[in-house]
Amino acid sequence: MSALDGLYQELILDHSKRPIGKGELSPAEGALTASHHEFNPSCGDEIDLSISVDPETGTISELAWQGQGCSISMASASILSQLVRDEQLSMEDARARIDAFRSMIQARGAEEPDEELLGDAVALQGVAKFVMRVKCAMLGWVALEADLAQVEAQRTA
Ligand code: ZN
């Protein structure tokens, strides 16, 4: 195990022990909200992930989730929450991050992940080596993608 792998494992463990964004959504008045339940039957992970979006700016103002599952799925959701919270992502930005994350996982180490887009989520790169864990890592990100589609439908309605 390389030093970097060790560092990554520690980060994942840290996030799974003290998850960021776990809790209830408390949206501001007038905010657009969406919630999605995602289940990964191969591992038993599940998550309910909610967002609120500022209807004027299209910025994700809050992300909150509840869930249970393996440490990979929970750490991944926590890292995603941190990314959304710290960078105050627009919906477009969030989609770009989800795409970058999916590419990283699907590339299975064949390409360097975009650390600028992904932040701590690059720690999950090693997960791609294990086919069974791909859905665990993607769980929260897929749920956010579904939420974004729901909000988009509200915005264009
Ligand atoms: Zn899992």
Tab-separated table of C-alpha atoms and ligand atoms in Angstrom:
chain	number	residue	atom	x	y	z
A	1	MET	CA	0.000	0.000	0.000
A	2	SER	CA	1.401	3.378	-0.973
A	3	ALA	CA	1.417	6.356	1.369
A	4	LEU	CA	-1.216	7.987	-0.803
A	5	ASP	CA	-3.513	4.953	-0.574
A	6	GLY	CA	-3.140	5.070	3.195
A	7	LEU	CA	-4.054	8.740	3.237
A	8	TYR	CA	-7.081	8.086	1.077
A	9	GLN	CA	-8.246	5.247	3.294
A	10	GLU	CA	-7.958	7.462	6.320
A	11	LEU	CA	-10.005	10.168	4.613
A	12	ILE	CA	-12.723	7.684	3.679
A	13	LEU	CA	-12.802	6.280	7.207
A	14	ASP	CA	-12.998	9.805	8.615
A	15	HIS	CA	-15.950	10.733	6.428
A	16	SER	CA	-17.790	7.504	7.188
A	17	LYS	CA	-17.362	8.073	10.933
A	18	ARG	CA	-18.269	11.751	10.916
A	19	PRO	CA	-20.438	12.234	7.855
A	20	ILE	CA	-20.996	15.727	6.522
A	21	GLY	CA	-24.467	16.757	5.409
A	22	LYS	CA	-26.282	14.036	7.303
A	23	GLY	CA	-29.545	15.418	8.640
A	24	GLU	CA	-32.724	17.132	7.604
A	25	LEU	CA	-33.063	19.780	4.950
A	26	SER	CA	-34.205	23.185	6.194
A	27	PRO	CA	-34.873	25.077	2.993
A	28	ALA	CA	-35.336	28.821	2.819
A	29	GLU	CA	-38.768	30.086	1.894
A	30	GLY	CA	-39.372	30.003	-1.838
A	31	ALA	CA	-36.481	27.635	-2.496
A	32	LEU	CA	-36.951	24.824	-4.983
A	33	THR	CA	-36.511	21.462	-3.321
A	34	ALA	CA	-36.144	17.876	-4.420
A	35	SER	CA	-35.608	14.572	-2.696
A	36	HIS	CA	-34.602	11.206	-4.051
A	37	HIS	CA	-34.282	7.740	-2.585
A	38	GLU	CA	-31.546	5.574	-4.062
A	39	PHE	CA	-30.960	1.929	-3.199
A	40	ASN	CA	-28.037	-0.279	-4.070
A	41	PRO	CA	-29.329	-3.853	-3.851
A	42	SER	CA	-25.928	-5.450	-4.390
A	43	CYS	CA	-24.669	-4.055	-1.079
A	44	GLY	CA	-27.811	-2.915	0.716
A	45	ASP	CA	-26.816	0.770	0.823
A	46	GLU	CA	-29.575	3.314	0.766
A	47	ILE	CA	-29.824	7.047	0.848
A	48	ASP	CA	-32.422	9.777	0.845
A	49	LEU	CA	-30.747	12.858	-0.508
A	50	SER	CA	-32.435	16.246	-0.622
A	51	ILE	CA	-31.398	19.595	-1.986
A	52	SER	CA	-32.733	23.100	-2.028
A	53	VAL	CA	-31.943	25.436	-4.880
A	54	ASP	CA	-32.165	29.205	-5.062
A	55	PRO	CA	-34.683	29.788	-7.870
A	56	GLU	CA	-33.005	33.057	-8.909
A	57	THR	CA	-29.377	31.987	-9.137
A	58	GLY	CA	-29.720	28.241	-9.662
A	59	THR	CA	-27.222	27.663	-6.849
A	60	ILE	CA	-27.613	24.661	-4.593
A	61	SER	CA	-28.156	26.320	-1.235
A	62	GLU	CA	-28.366	23.167	0.826
A	63	LEU	CA	-27.829	19.445	0.592
A	64	ALA	CA	-28.880	17.018	3.302
A	65	TRP	CA	-29.108	13.274	3.428
A	66	GLN	CA	-30.077	10.311	5.541
A	67	GLY	CA	-28.862	6.854	4.818
A	68	GLN	CA	-27.243	3.667	5.851
A	69	GLY	CA	-24.802	1.368	4.216
A	70	CYS	CA	-21.168	0.462	3.859
A	71	SER	CA	-18.402	2.902	4.678
A	72	ILE	CA	-17.687	3.562	0.989
A	73	SER	CA	-21.248	4.665	0.239
A	74	MET	CA	-21.512	6.817	3.356
A	75	ALA	CA	-18.077	8.387	2.935
A	76	SER	CA	-18.817	9.136	-0.704
A	77	ALA	CA	-22.084	10.886	0.188
A	78	SER	CA	-20.275	12.874	2.864
A	79	ILE	CA	-17.505	13.947	0.482
A	80	LEU	CA	-20.127	14.962	-2.074
A	81	SER	CA	-21.930	17.034	0.567
A	82	GLN	CA	-18.709	18.781	1.480
A	83	LEU	CA	-18.031	19.601	-2.148
A	84	VAL	CA	-21.501	21.066	-2.680
A	85	ARG	CA	-21.388	22.999	0.583
A	86	ASP	CA	-17.866	24.409	0.316
A	87	GLU	CA	-18.036	25.453	-3.302
A	88	GLN	CA	-21.643	26.656	-3.440
A	89	LEU	CA	-22.174	24.871	-6.704
A	90	SER	CA	-24.625	25.899	-9.359
A	91	MET	CA	-26.738	23.099	-10.798
A	92	GLU	CA	-24.563	23.096	-13.931
A	93	ASP	CA	-21.405	22.874	-11.829
A	94	ALA	CA	-22.847	20.039	-9.818
A	95	ARG	CA	-23.634	18.116	-13.001
A	96	ALA	CA	-20.068	18.625	-14.226
A	97	ARG	CA	-18.749	17.244	-10.904
A	98	ILE	CA	-21.042	14.222	-11.122
A	99	ASP	CA	-19.842	13.560	-14.686
A	100	ALA	CA	-16.203	13.887	-13.620
A	101	PHE	CA	-16.776	11.529	-10.706
A	102	ARG	CA	-18.477	8.946	-12.905
A	103	SER	CA	-15.644	9.151	-15.469
A	104	MET	CA	-13.081	8.669	-12.723
A	105	ILE	CA	-14.864	5.580	-11.430
A	106	GLN	CA	-15.419	4.147	-14.903
A	107	ALA	CA	-11.867	4.826	-16.059
A	108	ARG	CA	-10.596	2.402	-13.395
A	109	GLY	CA	-7.382	4.265	-12.883
A	110	ALA	CA	-6.650	4.603	-16.609
A	111	GLU	CA	-6.786	8.404	-16.443
A	112	GLU	CA	-5.849	11.017	-13.892
A	113	PRO	CA	-8.963	12.358	-12.177
A	114	ASP	CA	-9.607	16.081	-12.261
A	115	GLU	CA	-8.744	17.046	-8.708
A	116	GLU	CA	-9.897	20.595	-9.211
A	117	LEU	CA	-13.411	19.382	-9.967
A	118	LEU	CA	-13.476	16.504	-7.538
A	119	GLY	CA	-11.615	17.642	-4.429
A	120	ASP	CA	-11.466	14.923	-1.795
A	121	ALA	CA	-13.571	12.671	-3.995
A	122	VAL	CA	-10.360	11.582	-5.752
A	123	ALA	CA	-9.835	9.476	-2.640
A	124	LEU	CA	-12.487	7.149	-4.026
A	125	GLN	CA	-10.506	6.468	-7.178
A	126	GLY	CA	-9.196	3.169	-5.806
A	127	VAL	CA	-12.760	1.942	-5.360
A	128	ALA	CA	-13.070	1.591	-9.133
A	129	LYS	CA	-10.838	-1.465	-8.967
A	130	PHE	CA	-13.648	-3.349	-7.252
A	131	VAL	CA	-16.649	-3.767	-9.531
A	132	MET	CA	-18.905	-4.522	-6.565
A	133	ARG	CA	-18.111	-1.193	-4.929
A	134	VAL	CA	-18.783	1.058	-7.922
A	135	LYS	CA	-22.482	1.351	-7.065
A	136	CYS	CA	-21.592	2.049	-3.439
A	137	ALA	CA	-19.389	4.969	-4.462
A	138	MET	CA	-21.945	6.303	-6.942
A	139	LEU	CA	-24.961	6.098	-4.587
A	140	GLY	CA	-25.110	9.705	-3.370
A	141	TRP	CA	-24.036	11.129	-6.707
A	142	VAL	CA	-26.793	9.301	-8.576
A	143	ALA	CA	-29.294	10.586	-6.011
A	144	LEU	CA	-28.072	14.157	-6.503
A	145	GLU	CA	-28.370	13.744	-10.249
A	146	ALA	CA	-32.011	12.707	-9.804
A	147	ASP	CA	-32.656	15.692	-7.510
A	148	LEU	CA	-31.164	18.065	-10.071
A	149	ALA	CA	-33.449	16.661	-12.756
A	150	GLN	CA	-36.446	17.199	-10.454
A	151	VAL	CA	-35.485	20.802	-9.756
A	152	GLU	CA	-34.806	21.427	-13.431
A	153	ALA	CA	-38.314	20.202	-14.252
A	154	GLN	CA	-39.725	22.647	-11.684
A	155	ARG	CA	-37.690	25.530	-13.064
A	156	THR	CA	-38.808	24.993	-16.624
A	157	ALA	CA	-42.434	24.231	-15.691
B	1	ZN	ZN	-21.917	-0.474	-0.320
